Structures are given as C-alpha cells and as structure tokens.
PDB file of C-alpha atoms and ligand atoms in Angstrom:
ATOM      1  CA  UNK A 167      19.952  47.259  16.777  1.00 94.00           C
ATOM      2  CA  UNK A 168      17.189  46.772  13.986  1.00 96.00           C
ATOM      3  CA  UNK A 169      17.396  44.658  11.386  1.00 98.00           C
ATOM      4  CA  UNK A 170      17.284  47.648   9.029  1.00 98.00           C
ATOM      5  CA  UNK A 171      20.494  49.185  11.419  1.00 98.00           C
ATOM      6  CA  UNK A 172      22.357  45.873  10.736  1.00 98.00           C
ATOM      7  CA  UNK A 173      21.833  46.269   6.726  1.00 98.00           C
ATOM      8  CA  UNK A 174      23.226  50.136   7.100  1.00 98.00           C
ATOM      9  CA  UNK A 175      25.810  48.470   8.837  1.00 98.00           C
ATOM     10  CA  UNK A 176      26.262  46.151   6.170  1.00 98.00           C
ATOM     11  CA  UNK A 177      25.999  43.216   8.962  1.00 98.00           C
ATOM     12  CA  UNK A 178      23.574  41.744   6.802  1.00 98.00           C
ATOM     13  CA  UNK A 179      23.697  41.561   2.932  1.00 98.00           C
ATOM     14  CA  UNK A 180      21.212  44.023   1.014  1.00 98.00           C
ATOM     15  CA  UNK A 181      20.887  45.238  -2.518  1.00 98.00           C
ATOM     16  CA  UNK A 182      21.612  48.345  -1.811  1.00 98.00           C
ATOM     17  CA  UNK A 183      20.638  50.754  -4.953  1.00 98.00           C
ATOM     18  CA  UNK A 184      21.046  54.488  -3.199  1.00 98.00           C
ATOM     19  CA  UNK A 185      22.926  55.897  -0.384  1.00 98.00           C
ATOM     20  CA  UNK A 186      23.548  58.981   1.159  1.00 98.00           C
ATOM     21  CA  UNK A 187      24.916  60.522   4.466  1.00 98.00           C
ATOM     22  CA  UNK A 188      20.715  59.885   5.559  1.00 97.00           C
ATOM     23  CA  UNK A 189      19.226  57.552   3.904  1.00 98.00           C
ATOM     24  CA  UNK A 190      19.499  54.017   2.313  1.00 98.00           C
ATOM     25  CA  UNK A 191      17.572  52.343  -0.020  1.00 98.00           C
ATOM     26  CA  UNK A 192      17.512  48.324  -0.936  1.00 99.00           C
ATOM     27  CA  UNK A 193      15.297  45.918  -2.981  1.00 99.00           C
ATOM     28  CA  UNK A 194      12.680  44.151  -0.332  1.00 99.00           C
ATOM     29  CA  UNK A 195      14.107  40.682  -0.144  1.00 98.00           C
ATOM     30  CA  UNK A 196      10.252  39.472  -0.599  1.00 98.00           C
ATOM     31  CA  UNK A 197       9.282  42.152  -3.469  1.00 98.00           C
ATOM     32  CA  UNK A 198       5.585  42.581  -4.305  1.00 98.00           C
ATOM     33  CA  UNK A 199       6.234  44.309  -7.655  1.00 98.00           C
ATOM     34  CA  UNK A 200       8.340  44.041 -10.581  1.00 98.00           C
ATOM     35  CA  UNK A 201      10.225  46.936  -8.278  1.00 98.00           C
ATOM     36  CA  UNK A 202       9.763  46.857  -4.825  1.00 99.00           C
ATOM     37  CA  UNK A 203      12.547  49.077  -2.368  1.00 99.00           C
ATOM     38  CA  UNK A 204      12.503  49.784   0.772  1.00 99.00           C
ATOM     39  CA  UNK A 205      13.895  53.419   1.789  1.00 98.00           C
ATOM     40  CA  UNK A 206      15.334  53.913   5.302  1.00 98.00           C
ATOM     41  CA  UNK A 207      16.837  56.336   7.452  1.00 98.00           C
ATOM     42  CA  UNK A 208      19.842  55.455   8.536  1.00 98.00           C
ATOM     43  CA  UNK A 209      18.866  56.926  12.061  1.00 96.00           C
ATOM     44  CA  UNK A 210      16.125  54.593  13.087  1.00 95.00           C
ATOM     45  CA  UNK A 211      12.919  56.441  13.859  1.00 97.00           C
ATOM     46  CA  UNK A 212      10.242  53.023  14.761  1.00 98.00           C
ATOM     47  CA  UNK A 213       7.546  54.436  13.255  1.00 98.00           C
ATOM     48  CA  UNK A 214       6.026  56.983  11.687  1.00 98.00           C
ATOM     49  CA  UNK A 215       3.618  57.935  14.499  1.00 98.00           C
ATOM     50  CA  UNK A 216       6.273  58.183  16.714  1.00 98.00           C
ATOM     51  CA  UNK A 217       8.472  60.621  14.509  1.00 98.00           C
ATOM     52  CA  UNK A 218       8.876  63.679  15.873  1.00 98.00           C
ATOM     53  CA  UNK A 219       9.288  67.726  14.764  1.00 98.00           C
ATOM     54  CA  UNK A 220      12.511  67.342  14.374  1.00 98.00           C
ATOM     55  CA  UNK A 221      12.289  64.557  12.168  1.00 98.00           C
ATOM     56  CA  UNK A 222      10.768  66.417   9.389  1.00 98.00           C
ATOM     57  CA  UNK A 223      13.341  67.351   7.109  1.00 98.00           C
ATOM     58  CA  UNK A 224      14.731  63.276   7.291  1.00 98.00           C
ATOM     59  CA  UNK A 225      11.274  62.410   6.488  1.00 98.00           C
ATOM     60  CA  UNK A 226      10.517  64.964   3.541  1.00 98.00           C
ATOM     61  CA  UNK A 227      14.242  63.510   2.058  1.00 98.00           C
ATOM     62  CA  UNK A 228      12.714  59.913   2.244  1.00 98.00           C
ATOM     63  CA  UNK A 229      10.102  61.279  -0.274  1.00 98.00           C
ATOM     64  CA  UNK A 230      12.412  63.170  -2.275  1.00 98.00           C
ATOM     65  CA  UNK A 231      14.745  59.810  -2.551  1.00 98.00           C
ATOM     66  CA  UNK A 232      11.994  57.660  -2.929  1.00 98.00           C
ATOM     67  CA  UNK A 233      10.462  59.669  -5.852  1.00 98.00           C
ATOM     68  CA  UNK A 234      14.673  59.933  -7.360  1.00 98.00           C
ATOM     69  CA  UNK A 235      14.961  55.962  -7.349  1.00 98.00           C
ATOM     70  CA  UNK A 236      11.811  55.728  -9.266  1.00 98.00           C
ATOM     71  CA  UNK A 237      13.076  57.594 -11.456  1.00 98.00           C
ATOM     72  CA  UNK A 238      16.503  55.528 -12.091  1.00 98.00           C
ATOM     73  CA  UNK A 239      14.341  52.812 -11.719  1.00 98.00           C
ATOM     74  CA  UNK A 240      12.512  53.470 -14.829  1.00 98.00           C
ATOM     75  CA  UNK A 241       8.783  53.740 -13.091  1.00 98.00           C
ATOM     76  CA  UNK A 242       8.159  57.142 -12.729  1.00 98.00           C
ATOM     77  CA  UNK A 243       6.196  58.047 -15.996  1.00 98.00           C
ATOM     78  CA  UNK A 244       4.437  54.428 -15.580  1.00 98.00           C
ATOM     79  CA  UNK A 245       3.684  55.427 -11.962  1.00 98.00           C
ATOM     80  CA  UNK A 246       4.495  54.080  -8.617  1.00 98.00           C
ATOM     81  CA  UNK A 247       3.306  53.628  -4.965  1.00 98.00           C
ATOM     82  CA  UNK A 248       5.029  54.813  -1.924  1.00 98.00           C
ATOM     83  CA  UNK A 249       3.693  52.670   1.357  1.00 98.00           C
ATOM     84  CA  UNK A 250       4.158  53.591   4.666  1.00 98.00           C
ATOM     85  CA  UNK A 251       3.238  50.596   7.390  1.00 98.00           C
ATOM     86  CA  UNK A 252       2.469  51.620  10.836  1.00 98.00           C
ATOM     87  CA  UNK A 253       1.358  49.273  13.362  1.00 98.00           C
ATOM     88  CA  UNK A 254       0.028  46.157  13.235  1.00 98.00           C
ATOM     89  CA  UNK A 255      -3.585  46.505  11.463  1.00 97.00           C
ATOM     90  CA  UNK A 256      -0.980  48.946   8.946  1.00 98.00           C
ATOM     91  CA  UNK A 257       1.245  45.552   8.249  1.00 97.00           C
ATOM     92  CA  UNK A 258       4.227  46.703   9.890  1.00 98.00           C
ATOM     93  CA  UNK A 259       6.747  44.014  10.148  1.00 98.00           C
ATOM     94  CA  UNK A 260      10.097  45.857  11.363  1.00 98.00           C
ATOM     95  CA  UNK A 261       9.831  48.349  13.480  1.00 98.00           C
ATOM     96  CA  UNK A 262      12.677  50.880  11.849  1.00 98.00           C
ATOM     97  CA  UNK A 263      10.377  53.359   9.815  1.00 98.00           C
ATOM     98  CA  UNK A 264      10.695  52.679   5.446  1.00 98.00           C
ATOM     99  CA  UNK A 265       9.367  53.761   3.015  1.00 98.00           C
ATOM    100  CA  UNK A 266       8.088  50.946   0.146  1.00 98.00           C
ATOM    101  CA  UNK A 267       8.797  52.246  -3.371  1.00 99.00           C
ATOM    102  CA  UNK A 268       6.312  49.431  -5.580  1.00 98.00           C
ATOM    103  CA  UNK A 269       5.774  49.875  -9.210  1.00 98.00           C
ATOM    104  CA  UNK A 270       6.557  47.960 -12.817  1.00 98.00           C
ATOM    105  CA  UNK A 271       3.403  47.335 -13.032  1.00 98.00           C
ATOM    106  CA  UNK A 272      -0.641  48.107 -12.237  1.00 97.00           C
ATOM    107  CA  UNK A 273      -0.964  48.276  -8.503  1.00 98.00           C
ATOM    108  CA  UNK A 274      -4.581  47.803  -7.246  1.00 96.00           C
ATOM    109  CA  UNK A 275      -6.773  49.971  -4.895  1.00 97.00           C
ATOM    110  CA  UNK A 276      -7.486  49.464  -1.841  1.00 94.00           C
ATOM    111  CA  UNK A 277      -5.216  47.233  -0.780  1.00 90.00           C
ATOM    112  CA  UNK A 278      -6.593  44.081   0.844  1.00 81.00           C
TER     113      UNK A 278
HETATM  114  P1  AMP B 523       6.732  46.303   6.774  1.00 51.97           P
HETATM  115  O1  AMP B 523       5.893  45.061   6.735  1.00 51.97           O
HETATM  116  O2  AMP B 523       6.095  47.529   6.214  1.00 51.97           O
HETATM  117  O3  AMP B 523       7.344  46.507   8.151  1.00 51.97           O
HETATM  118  O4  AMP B 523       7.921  46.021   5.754  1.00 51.97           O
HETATM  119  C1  AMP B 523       9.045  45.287   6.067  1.00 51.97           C
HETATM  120  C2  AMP B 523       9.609  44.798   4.769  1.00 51.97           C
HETATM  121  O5  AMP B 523      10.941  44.400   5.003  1.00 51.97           O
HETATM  122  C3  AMP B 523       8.887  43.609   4.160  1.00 51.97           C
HETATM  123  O6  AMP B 523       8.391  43.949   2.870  1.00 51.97           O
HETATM  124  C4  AMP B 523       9.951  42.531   4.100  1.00 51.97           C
HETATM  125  O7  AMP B 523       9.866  41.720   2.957  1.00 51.97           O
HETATM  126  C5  AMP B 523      11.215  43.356   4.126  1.00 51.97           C
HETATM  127  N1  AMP B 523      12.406  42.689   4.634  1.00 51.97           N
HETATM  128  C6  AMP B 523      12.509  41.938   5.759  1.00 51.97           C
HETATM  129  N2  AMP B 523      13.766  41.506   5.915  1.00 51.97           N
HETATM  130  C7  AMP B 523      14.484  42.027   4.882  1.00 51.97           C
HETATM  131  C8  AMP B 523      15.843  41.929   4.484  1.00 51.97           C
HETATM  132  N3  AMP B 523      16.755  41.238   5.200  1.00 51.97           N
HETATM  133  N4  AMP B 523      16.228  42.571   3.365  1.00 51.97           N
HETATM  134  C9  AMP B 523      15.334  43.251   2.630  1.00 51.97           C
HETATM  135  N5  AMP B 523      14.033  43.383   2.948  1.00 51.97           N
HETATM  136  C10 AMP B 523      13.615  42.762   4.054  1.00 51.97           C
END
C-alpha cells in the first residue's frame, strides 16, 4: 500500500479539503506555498510515465479538480501552479502519482 493509499484509507491523518468517488485532495504536510495540495487518485497509478490509455479520463479529472480547489482556495484569479514529479531528477518522493496545486503567492521560473 502507498503512503498516499493509507491517507485514502484514512490510516494516516490528512487535511483532506476535496473528495470524490476518484480523487482526493490534502494540504502537503511540508507546503511550499501559502497553498500547497496534493491531488491523488484514489487508484494508485506510480507515475505519470507509467499511466496508461485507460487512465486518461482519471487523469484529465485530476486537472479539472485541481483547477476547482484553486478556485475554493481563493488562488485562481492570482494564479497557481500545478506540478507533476516523475522520477528522480523530476523530485518524485512517493511513488503514487499527485498532482501539486502551489499558489498564494509569486512562484518563480524555472524551478531550481
Ligand atoms: P513528490 O516529491 O512530488 O513525490 O511529492 C510528495 C509530496 O508528498 C511532498 O511534497 C511531501 O511533502 C508530501 N507528503 C509526504 N508525506 C505526506 C503526508 N503524510 N501528508 C501530506 N503530504 C505528504
């Protein structure tokens, strides 16, 4: 099980801010922004290079809920950043594909 699976499972705590019968979304427990969220599928896919056909509708609702929490969150007119980490020179960390929803405040390009 992945440590994402075990927060969906509510085996370990998150601050859970969306859910749906897909998807779950909770506040990184090291945020890098004012707002930082992390937006899962429930169904863990490891990465995004190893997501498959089939996975495309899950992956276009990650978007879609991504871009609905920044809304709620109050970011979206400000602007926001959605991150996807694959791999180790891409930062990945856990291997259960997220999406990082950053924003509250200027984000810097490129990242380092
Ligand atoms: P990545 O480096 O793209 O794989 O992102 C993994 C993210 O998960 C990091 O930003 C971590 O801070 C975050 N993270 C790790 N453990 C937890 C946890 N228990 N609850 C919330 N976020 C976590």
């Amino acid at each position: 099980m992945t440590l994402f699976e075990k927060i969906v499972a509510r085996e370990i705590p998150a601050d859970i801010v969306f859910e749906d019968g897909d998807c779950l979304a909770f506040r990184d427990i090291s945020p890098k922004a004012p707002v930082h969220i992390l937006v899962v599928p429930k169904r863990a896919i490891p990465r995004v290079a190893e997501a498959v056909p089939e996975d495309a509708a899950l992956l276009g609702r990650l978007l879609l809920t991504a871009a609905r929490i920044a809304k709620s969150e109050g970011i979206s007119d400000s602007g926001f950043r959605l991150v996807v980490n694959n791999g180790g020179d891409g930062g990945e960390t856990v291997t259960h594909l997220h999406v990082h929803l950053l924003g509250g405040r200027a984000l810097g390009w490129p990242p380092g």
